[in-house]
C-alpha cells in the first residue's frame, strides 16, 4: 500500500512539473493542459516500467550495469580496430551503434546469468559478500509454517540465524485461511498463528522478504529461486519441493524427515507407558499411541481400554505408514514369569 502512495505522489509531482515547464518555458510546451498531460504521461510511463521490473533486485541491477560496462568496453575495442577503417562516416556510425547495442546486450545477459564465482574470476581477490550479512538464512515455505514444528525448533535454540518468510508465502497462507473448505481454512489459520508465534520470539530475527518473481508461475519455483539468490537454506515438509531444490544445488531441510530421524528407537523388551484408547483388529487386542503417533497393539488388553498401562514390547513391524509395535501387558508377563 505504501508503494502505491509513493507512486501516486510521484505522478502528482510529474503532473505539476509538466505544468511548471509549460508556464516558465512556453516555447517548449504550449498550454498548461498539455504540460500537465505530458507530465502525467511521463510519470505513468515510469511507474509502468517500475511495475514491469517488479522482483528485479539490486544485485541484478548491479550485475546488469557491470555487464553493460564490459560490453561497451568490448565494443570500443572492436571499433578501434582497422576492420572498418575504409567505411564512410555514415556507415561507420551505424556499425558503431550496432556494436555498442550488441555487445552491451550480450554483456548484460551474461552478467545476470553469472554467479559470484564467475565475478571472482574476472576480478581476482574480490568477493561480493557483505560483512554484516548473517551466516545462516532460513527460508520457510507454507508447509513448514503450517506444520508448526519449526517454531519449536526456533524456541528451543536448535535453529539459529535469520528467518526469512517471503511475501508470496504470506499471500498463499492468506488464501488458504480464506478457503471455503473448512479443513484448508483451519490449516491456513494455524499457519497464521504460527507466524504470530515466530514474530514474538526474541531469539531469531524474522524478516518478510518483498521479492516476487513474476516470471515464475508457482510458489515453489519462487521459493527455490529466492533461496538460491539469498544463498540460504530452505525449510519445508514438501518432499517434491525438497528434491527440486536439491537438483538445483540448494540446501534444504525436510522437517518431517528430521522428525523421523529424531524418533526414539524402540527395541523388543522395552517397557512403555501409554493409554489404551480403542480395541484392536483381533479379539482381545487394545490399541494405544505413543507421543510421536506410533501405534502400539497390546494383546489380551481389551478390558483395560481407557486406562494408563505399562506394556512390554514384543516385536516391531514396518509398514508403508510407519512402524507398528506389538506388546503385551507388563503385569501379565510378570505373572507368567
Coordinates of C-alpha atoms in Angstrom, one line a residue, residues 130-294:
X130 CA 28.5 -8.3 2.9
X131 CA 30.4 -8.4 6.2
X132 CA 27.3 -7.7 8.1
X133 CA 25.3 -10.5 6.4
X134 CA 24.2 -13.3 8.7
X135 CA 25.8 -16.7 8.1
X136 CA 22.6 -18.7 8.3
X137 CA 19.5 -17.6 6.3
X138 CA 16.5 -19.9 6.8
X139 CA 13.7 -19.6 4.2
X140 CA 10.3 -21.1 5.3
X141 CA 7.7 -22.4 2.9
X142 CA 4.0 -22.6 3.5
X143 CA 4.0 -26.3 4.6
X144 CA 6.8 -25.7 7.2
X145 CA 4.8 -22.8 8.7
X146 CA 1.5 -24.7 8.9
X147 CA 3.4 -27.8 10.3
X148 CA 4.4 -25.7 13.4
X149 CA 7.4 -27.7 14.4
X150 CA 9.7 -25.1 13.0
X151 CA 8.5 -22.8 15.8
X152 CA 9.5 -25.4 18.4
X153 CA 13.0 -25.7 16.8
X154 CA 13.5 -21.9 16.9
X155 CA 12.2 -21.5 20.5
X156 CA 14.4 -24.4 21.8
X157 CA 17.5 -22.8 20.2
X158 CA 18.2 -25.6 17.7
X159 CA 17.7 -23.3 14.7
X160 CA 19.9 -20.1 14.6
X161 CA 20.1 -17.3 12.0
X162 CA 17.7 -15.0 10.2
X163 CA 14.3 -16.5 9.4
X164 CA 13.0 -15.2 6.0
X165 CA 9.4 -15.5 5.1
X166 CA 8.6 -14.4 1.5
X167 CA 5.7 -12.1 0.9
X168 CA 4.2 -14.5 -1.6
X169 CA 4.1 -17.3 1.1
X170 CA 2.1 -14.9 3.3
X171 CA -0.3 -14.3 0.4
X172 CA -0.7 -18.1 -0.1
X173 CA -1.3 -18.5 3.7
X174 CA -4.0 -15.8 3.5
X175 CA -5.7 -17.6 0.6
X176 CA -5.7 -20.9 2.4
X177 CA -7.1 -19.3 5.6
X178 CA -9.9 -17.8 3.5
X179 CA -10.7 -21.0 1.7
X180 CA -14.4 -22.3 1.8
X181 CA -13.0 -25.8 2.6
X182 CA -13.1 -26.0 6.5
X183 CA -10.0 -28.2 6.6
X184 CA -7.9 -25.9 4.4
X185 CA -9.2 -22.9 6.4
X186 CA -8.2 -24.5 9.7
X187 CA -4.7 -25.2 8.2
X188 CA -4.3 -21.6 7.0
X189 CA -5.3 -20.2 10.3
X190 CA -2.9 -22.5 12.1
X191 CA -0.2 -21.1 9.8
X192 CA -1.1 -17.5 10.7
X193 CA -1.0 -18.4 14.4
X194 CA 2.5 -20.0 13.9
X195 CA 3.7 -16.8 12.2
X196 CA 2.5 -14.7 15.1
X197 CA 4.3 -17.1 17.5
X198 CA 7.5 -16.8 15.4
X199 CA 7.4 -13.0 15.4
X200 CA 7.0 -12.9 19.2
X201 CA 10.2 -15.0 19.7
X202 CA 13.1 -12.7 20.5
X203 CA 15.9 -15.2 19.8
X204 CA 15.8 -15.1 16.0
X205 CA 15.3 -12.2 13.6
X206 CA 12.2 -12.6 11.4
X207 CA 12.2 -10.8 8.1
X208 CA 9.4 -10.5 5.5
X209 CA 11.1 -10.6 2.1
X210 CA 9.4 -8.5 -0.6
X211 CA 10.9 -10.1 -3.7
X212 CA 8.3 -11.6 -6.1
X213 CA 9.5 -13.3 -9.2
X214 CA 6.6 -12.6 -11.6
X215 CA 8.0 -14.7 -14.3
X216 CA 7.7 -17.8 -12.2
X217 CA 4.2 -19.2 -12.3
X218 CA 4.1 -21.1 -9.0
X219 CA 5.1 -20.5 -5.4
X220 CA 7.6 -23.5 -5.3
X221 CA 9.6 -22.1 -8.2
X222 CA 9.7 -18.7 -6.5
X223 CA 10.9 -20.3 -3.2
X224 CA 13.7 -22.1 -5.0
X225 CA 14.8 -19.0 -6.8
X226 CA 14.7 -16.8 -3.7
X227 CA 16.6 -19.3 -1.6
X228 CA 19.3 -19.6 -4.3
X229 CA 19.6 -15.8 -4.6
X230 CA 19.9 -15.5 -0.8
X231 CA 22.3 -18.4 -0.6
X232 CA 20.1 -19.7 2.2
X233 CA 18.6 -23.0 3.4
X234 CA 15.1 -24.0 2.6
X235 CA 12.9 -25.5 5.3
X236 CA 9.9 -27.5 4.2
X237 CA 7.8 -30.6 4.7
X238 CA 7.1 -31.0 1.0
X239 CA 9.1 -34.0 -0.3
X240 CA 8.8 -32.9 -4.0
X241 CA 9.9 -29.3 -3.3
X242 CA 12.9 -30.6 -1.4
X243 CA 14.0 -32.8 -4.3
X244 CA 13.6 -29.9 -6.8
X245 CA 15.7 -27.7 -4.5
X246 CA 18.4 -30.4 -4.3
X247 CA 18.6 -30.8 -8.1
X248 CA 19.4 -27.0 -8.2
X249 CA 22.1 -27.3 -5.6
X250 CA 20.1 -25.7 -2.8
X251 CA 20.5 -26.9 0.8
X252 CA 17.1 -27.9 2.3
X253 CA 15.8 -29.4 5.4
X254 CA 12.7 -31.6 5.4
X255 CA 11.2 -31.2 8.9
X256 CA 9.1 -34.4 8.5
X257 CA 12.2 -36.4 7.7
X258 CA 14.1 -34.7 10.6
X259 CA 11.3 -35.7 13.0
X260 CA 11.5 -39.3 11.8
X261 CA 15.3 -39.4 12.4
X262 CA 14.8 -38.0 15.9
X263 CA 12.2 -40.5 16.9
X264 CA 13.4 -42.7 19.8
X265 CA 14.4 -46.2 18.8
X266 CA 12.1 -48.8 20.2
X267 CA 13.6 -52.3 20.7
X268 CA 11.9 -55.6 21.8
X269 CA 12.0 -56.0 25.6
X270 CA 11.5 -52.3 26.3
X271 CA 8.8 -51.1 28.8
X272 CA 6.4 -48.4 27.6
X273 CA 3.8 -46.3 29.4
X274 CA 0.7 -45.4 27.3
X275 CA -3.0 -45.1 27.4
X276 CA -5.2 -47.6 25.6
X277 CA -7.7 -45.8 23.5
X278 CA -9.6 -48.3 21.4
X279 CA -10.0 -52.0 20.6
X280 CA -7.7 -53.7 18.1
X281 CA -8.5 -55.7 15.0
X282 CA -8.1 -59.1 16.6
X283 CA -10.1 -60.4 19.6
X284 CA -8.8 -59.2 22.9
X285 CA -6.4 -56.6 21.5
X286 CA -6.3 -53.0 22.5
X287 CA -4.6 -50.1 20.8
X288 CA -2.7 -47.1 22.2
X289 CA -0.4 -44.4 20.7
X290 CA 3.0 -43.0 21.7
X291 CA 3.5 -39.2 21.8
X292 CA 5.1 -39.3 18.3
X293 CA 2.0 -41.1 16.9
X294 CA 3.4 -44.6 16.7

